[in-house]
Coordinates of C-alpha atoms in Angstrom, one line a residue:
M1 CA 29.7 76.9 -58.2
K2 CA 31.8 77.6 -55.3
G3 CA 35.3 76.1 -55.0
T4 CA 37.4 74.4 -57.6
V5 CA 35.9 71.7 -59.8
N6 CA 37.9 68.6 -60.7
P7 CA 38.2 68.7 -64.5
F8 CA 38.3 64.9 -64.7
E9 CA 35.2 64.5 -62.6
P10 CA 33.2 67.7 -63.1
W11 CA 29.9 66.0 -62.1
R12 CA 31.2 65.3 -58.5
P13 CA 31.1 68.4 -56.2
I14 CA 33.8 69.0 -53.8
E15 CA 33.7 70.4 -50.3
S16 CA 33.5 74.1 -50.0
R17 CA 36.9 75.7 -49.1
I18 CA 35.4 79.0 -47.9
P19 CA 36.3 79.3 -44.3
P20 CA 33.3 79.4 -41.9
P21 CA 32.3 82.8 -40.6
L22 CA 33.8 83.9 -37.3
H23 CA 31.9 84.6 -34.2
A24 CA 31.4 88.3 -33.8
G25 CA 31.9 88.3 -30.0
R26 CA 34.8 85.8 -29.9
P27 CA 36.8 86.3 -33.2
W28 CA 39.9 84.7 -31.7
R29 CA 38.2 81.3 -31.1
P30 CA 37.8 79.2 -34.1
P31 CA 34.4 77.4 -34.5
P32 CA 34.4 73.7 -33.4
P33 CA 34.9 71.2 -36.2
P34 CA 31.8 69.5 -37.6
P35 CA 31.0 66.2 -35.9
K36 CA 32.2 63.1 -37.8
R37 CA 29.8 60.4 -38.7
P38 CA 30.7 57.1 -37.2
A39 CA 31.8 54.7 -39.8
V40 CA 29.7 51.5 -40.0
E41 CA 32.0 48.5 -39.3
A42 CA 31.4 45.4 -41.2
A43 CA 30.6 42.3 -39.1
P44 CA 33.6 40.0 -38.9
F45 CA 33.3 36.7 -40.8
V46 CA 33.0 33.8 -38.5
E47 CA 33.5 30.3 -39.8
P48 CA 30.8 27.7 -38.6
V49 CA 32.1 25.4 -36.0
K50 CA 31.3 21.7 -36.4
P51 CA 29.6 20.1 -33.4
S52 CA 32.0 17.8 -31.5
R53 CA 30.9 14.2 -30.7
R54 CA 29.9 13.5 -27.2
S55 CA 32.5 11.6 -25.2
K56 CA 31.5 8.3 -23.9
A57 CA 30.8 7.9 -20.2
P58 CA 33.8 6.5 -18.3
V59 CA 33.7 2.8 -17.8
A60 CA 33.6 1.7 -14.3
P61 CA 36.5 -0.5 -13.3
K62 CA 35.9 -4.2 -13.2
R63 CA 35.2 -5.8 -9.8
A64 CA 37.4 -8.5 -8.5
Q65 CA 36.5 -12.1 -9.1
G66 CA 34.1 -13.5 -6.6
Q67 CA 32.4 -10.1 -5.8
T68 CA 29.0 -9.9 -7.5
R69 CA 26.5 -7.0 -7.3
M70 CA 22.9 -7.0 -8.3
P71 CA 21.9 -4.2 -10.7
V72 CA 19.9 -1.6 -8.8
P73 CA 17.1 0.2 -10.8
K74 CA 17.7 3.9 -11.2
S75 CA 14.3 5.3 -12.1
F76 CA 11.4 5.8 -9.6
S77 CA 9.2 3.2 -11.2
Q78 CA 11.9 0.6 -11.1
W79 CA 12.6 1.3 -7.4
M80 CA 8.9 0.9 -6.6
A81 CA 8.7 -2.3 -8.6
F82 CA 11.8 -3.6 -6.8
I83 CA 10.3 -2.9 -3.4
V84 CA 6.9 -4.4 -4.3
L85 CA 8.5 -7.5 -5.7
C86 CA 10.5 -8.0 -2.5
V87 CA 7.4 -7.7 -0.4
L88 CA 5.5 -10.2 -2.6
G89 CA 8.4 -12.5 -2.5
I90 CA 8.6 -12.5 1.2
F91 CA 4.9 -13.1 1.4
C92 CA 5.1 -16.0 -1.0
M93 CA 7.9 -17.6 0.9
D94 CA 6.0 -17.2 4.1
S95 CA 2.9 -18.7 2.5
V96 CA 4.8 -21.7 1.2
G97 CA 6.4 -22.3 4.6
W98 CA 3.2 -21.9 6.7
Y99 CA 0.3 -22.9 4.3
R100 CA 2.0 -25.5 2.3
T101 CA 0.1 -26.8 -0.7
S102 CA -3.4 -25.6 0.2
H103 CA -2.6 -22.0 -1.1
I104 CA -1.4 -23.0 -4.5
P105 CA -4.2 -21.1 -6.4
R106 CA -3.4 -17.9 -4.4
L107 CA 0.3 -18.2 -5.0
A108 CA -0.2 -18.8 -8.7
V109 CA -2.2 -15.6 -9.1
L110 CA 0.4 -13.7 -7.0
G111 CA 3.2 -15.1 -9.2
I112 CA 1.3 -13.9 -12.4
S113 CA 0.8 -10.4 -10.9
A114 CA 4.5 -10.2 -9.9
G115 CA 5.6 -11.2 -13.4
V116 CA 3.4 -8.5 -15.0
L117 CA 4.7 -5.9 -12.5
A118 CA 8.3 -6.8 -13.2
G119 CA 7.8 -6.9 -17.0
M120 CA 6.2 -3.4 -17.1
A121 CA 8.6 -1.8 -14.6
F122 CA 11.7 -2.8 -16.6
S123 CA 10.2 -2.4 -20.1
R124 CA 11.7 0.5 -22.0
R125 CA 9.6 0.2 -25.2
R126 CA 6.4 1.4 -23.7
S127 CA 5.5 4.8 -22.4
W128 CA 5.4 5.6 -18.7
Y129 CA 1.6 6.0 -18.7
T130 CA 1.1 2.5 -20.2
R131 CA 3.6 1.0 -17.8
L132 CA 1.9 2.7 -14.8
R133 CA -1.5 1.4 -15.8
W134 CA -0.2 -2.2 -16.2
M135 CA 1.6 -1.9 -12.8
A136 CA -1.6 -0.7 -11.1
A137 CA -3.5 -3.6 -12.7
A138 CA -0.8 -6.1 -11.4
L139 CA -1.1 -4.7 -7.9
A140 CA -4.9 -4.9 -8.1
L141 CA -4.6 -8.5 -9.2
A142 CA -2.3 -9.3 -6.3
G143 CA -4.8 -7.7 -3.8
I144 CA -7.7 -9.8 -5.3
A145 CA -5.5 -12.9 -4.9
L146 CA -4.8 -12.1 -1.3
W147 CA -8.4 -11.4 -0.3
F148 CA -10.8 -13.3 -2.6
V149 CA -8.9 -16.3 -4.2
P150 CA -9.8 -19.4 -2.1
T151 CA -7.5 -22.1 -1.0
T152 CA -8.0 -25.7 -2.1
H153 CA -10.4 -26.1 0.9
G154 CA -12.5 -23.2 -0.3
V155 CA -11.4 -20.7 2.4
T156 CA -10.6 -17.1 1.5
L157 CA -9.2 -14.3 3.6
W158 CA -12.4 -12.4 3.2
S159 CA -14.5 -15.3 4.5
A160 CA -12.1 -15.8 7.3
Y161 CA -12.7 -12.3 8.7
G162 CA -16.4 -12.7 8.1
R163 CA -16.4 -16.0 10.1
I164 CA -14.7 -14.4 13.1
E165 CA -17.1 -11.5 13.0
E166 CA -20.0 -13.8 12.9
L167 CA -18.8 -15.7 15.9
R168 CA -18.3 -12.5 17.9
N169 CA -21.9 -11.4 17.1
L170 CA -23.4 -14.9 17.9
P171 CA -26.2 -14.6 20.5
A172 CA -25.4 -16.0 24.0
G173 CA -26.9 -19.4 24.5
D174 CA -27.2 -20.3 20.8
V175 CA -25.5 -23.6 21.2
A176 CA -26.8 -25.1 17.9
D177 CA -25.3 -22.4 15.7
Y178 CA -22.0 -22.6 17.7
R179 CA -21.7 -26.3 17.2
Q180 CA -22.7 -26.0 13.5
G181 CA -19.8 -23.6 12.7
E182 CA -17.2 -25.5 14.8
E183 CA -15.9 -27.5 11.9
A184 CA -15.6 -24.5 9.6
R185 CA -13.6 -22.7 12.3
K186 CA -11.2 -25.6 12.6
T187 CA -10.6 -25.5 8.8
L188 CA -10.1 -21.7 9.0
V189 CA -7.4 -22.1 11.7
R190 CA -5.8 -24.9 9.7
E191 CA -5.6 -22.8 6.5
F192 CA -4.7 -19.5 8.2
P193 CA -2.8 -20.2 11.4
F194 CA -2.5 -16.5 12.4
F195 CA -6.2 -16.5 13.0
A196 CA -6.0 -19.0 15.8
A197 CA -5.8 -16.4 18.6
D198 CA -8.8 -14.5 17.2
V199 CA -10.9 -17.6 16.9
R200 CA -9.9 -18.8 20.4
G201 CA -10.7 -15.4 21.9
A202 CA -14.1 -15.2 20.2
E203 CA -15.1 -18.7 21.3
Q204 CA -14.1 -18.1 24.9
T205 CA -16.0 -14.8 24.9
W206 CA -19.1 -16.5 23.6
L207 CA -18.8 -19.3 26.2
R208 CA -18.5 -16.8 29.1
R209 CA -21.5 -14.8 27.8
T210 CA -23.6 -18.0 27.6
V211 CA -22.8 -19.1 31.1
E212 CA -23.4 -15.7 32.6
K213 CA -26.8 -15.5 30.9
A214 CA -27.7 -19.0 32.0
I215 CA -26.7 -18.4 35.6
E216 CA -28.6 -15.1 35.7
K217 CA -31.7 -16.9 34.3
S218 CA -31.5 -19.8 36.8
D219 CA -31.0 -17.4 39.8
R220 CA -34.2 -15.7 38.9
Q221 CA -36.0 -19.0 39.0
L222 CA -34.7 -20.3 42.3
D223 CA -37.5 -18.7 44.4
K224 CA -40.3 -19.7 42.1
D225 CA -39.2 -23.0 40.5
P226 CA -35.8 -24.3 41.6
D227 CA -36.4 -27.7 40.0
A228 CA -36.8 -26.1 36.5
A229 CA -33.6 -24.0 37.2
L230 CA -31.7 -27.1 38.1
T231 CA -32.9 -29.0 35.1
Y232 CA -31.9 -26.1 32.8
L233 CA -28.4 -25.9 34.3
H234 CA -28.0 -29.7 34.0
Q235 CA -28.9 -29.7 30.3
L236 CA -26.6 -26.7 29.5
D237 CA -23.8 -28.3 31.5
Q238 CA -24.0 -31.5 29.4
E239 CA -23.9 -29.5 26.1
L240 CA -21.0 -27.2 27.2
S241 CA -18.9 -30.0 28.7
R242 CA -18.2 -31.4 25.1
M243 CA -16.7 -28.1 24.1
E244 CA -13.0 -27.2 24.0
H245 CA -13.0 -24.3 26.4
Y246 CA -15.4 -25.7 29.0
A247 CA -12.7 -25.7 31.7
L248 CA -12.9 -21.8 31.9
V249 CA -16.6 -21.9 33.1
R250 CA -16.7 -25.2 35.0
K251 CA -16.4 -23.6 38.4
D252 CA -19.2 -21.1 37.6
M253 CA -21.5 -23.9 36.4
E254 CA -20.8 -26.0 39.5
S255 CA -21.5 -23.0 41.8
A256 CA -24.8 -22.3 40.0
R257 CA -25.9 -26.0 40.2
R258 CA -25.0 -26.1 43.9
R259 CA -27.2 -23.1 44.6
A260 CA -30.0 -24.7 42.7
V261 CA -29.7 -28.0 44.6
Q262 CA -29.8 -26.1 47.9
S263 CA -32.9 -24.3 46.8
C264 CA -34.6 -27.6 45.9
L265 CA -33.7 -29.1 49.3
K266 CA -35.2 -26.1 51.1
V267 CA -38.4 -26.4 49.1
A268 CA -38.5 -30.2 49.9
Q269 CA -38.0 -29.6 53.6
Q270 CA -40.9 -27.2 53.9
P271 CA -44.2 -28.8 55.3

């Protein structure tokens, strides 16, 4: 064995003390030392850090006495519910002021839908999906109340629009159907005052169409049978004179009757 052996630990070899061979071409330059192996450093011991408690949110300063502020909802659903409730409240107040007690069934259903909407919007115990479904159902119930729930006199918003459209499509000269629906139109205007302009416009349009058709028919009969034309105009004038908007067509009827009378005189003067 090369080198000296430790007598106390003969089983453990020692490093060789024989110098390394020199380079033949460069004997004056010693060989480089052998590379040292990097020592493995032990990881430092780190004590676990206990999580600190969250600090409470700063409390807002109290407002002065006499100054009140309504709590404003922060989430999107609460904002939507707040806006919808404001709109429904305005509509209900407007309904109470204009329609009085005849719209109590409609207002009751609107109040129920508003209560369901508010309860679901501000409820924290249910999931957002359940709350959204109940809010959609409340809005659907409010829409049904506005359109299909009748008043105490049996008039709904849907039937009101249908009555106006029926009057606009009424054939000219159909006096019997016009007189038959006159009472229903008065009830409609009394229950929904904002339809008064539409009903008045539809009645005036029908009256003008009727008079124009009657004058055109009588003018075609003047050459053949002026007596029949005069009789037809006289009967129509008696029926229309009891209507509300007769003043709009009075001059046209008088002119047509005058022409019919002149035609009758011409026929009577002929030999």
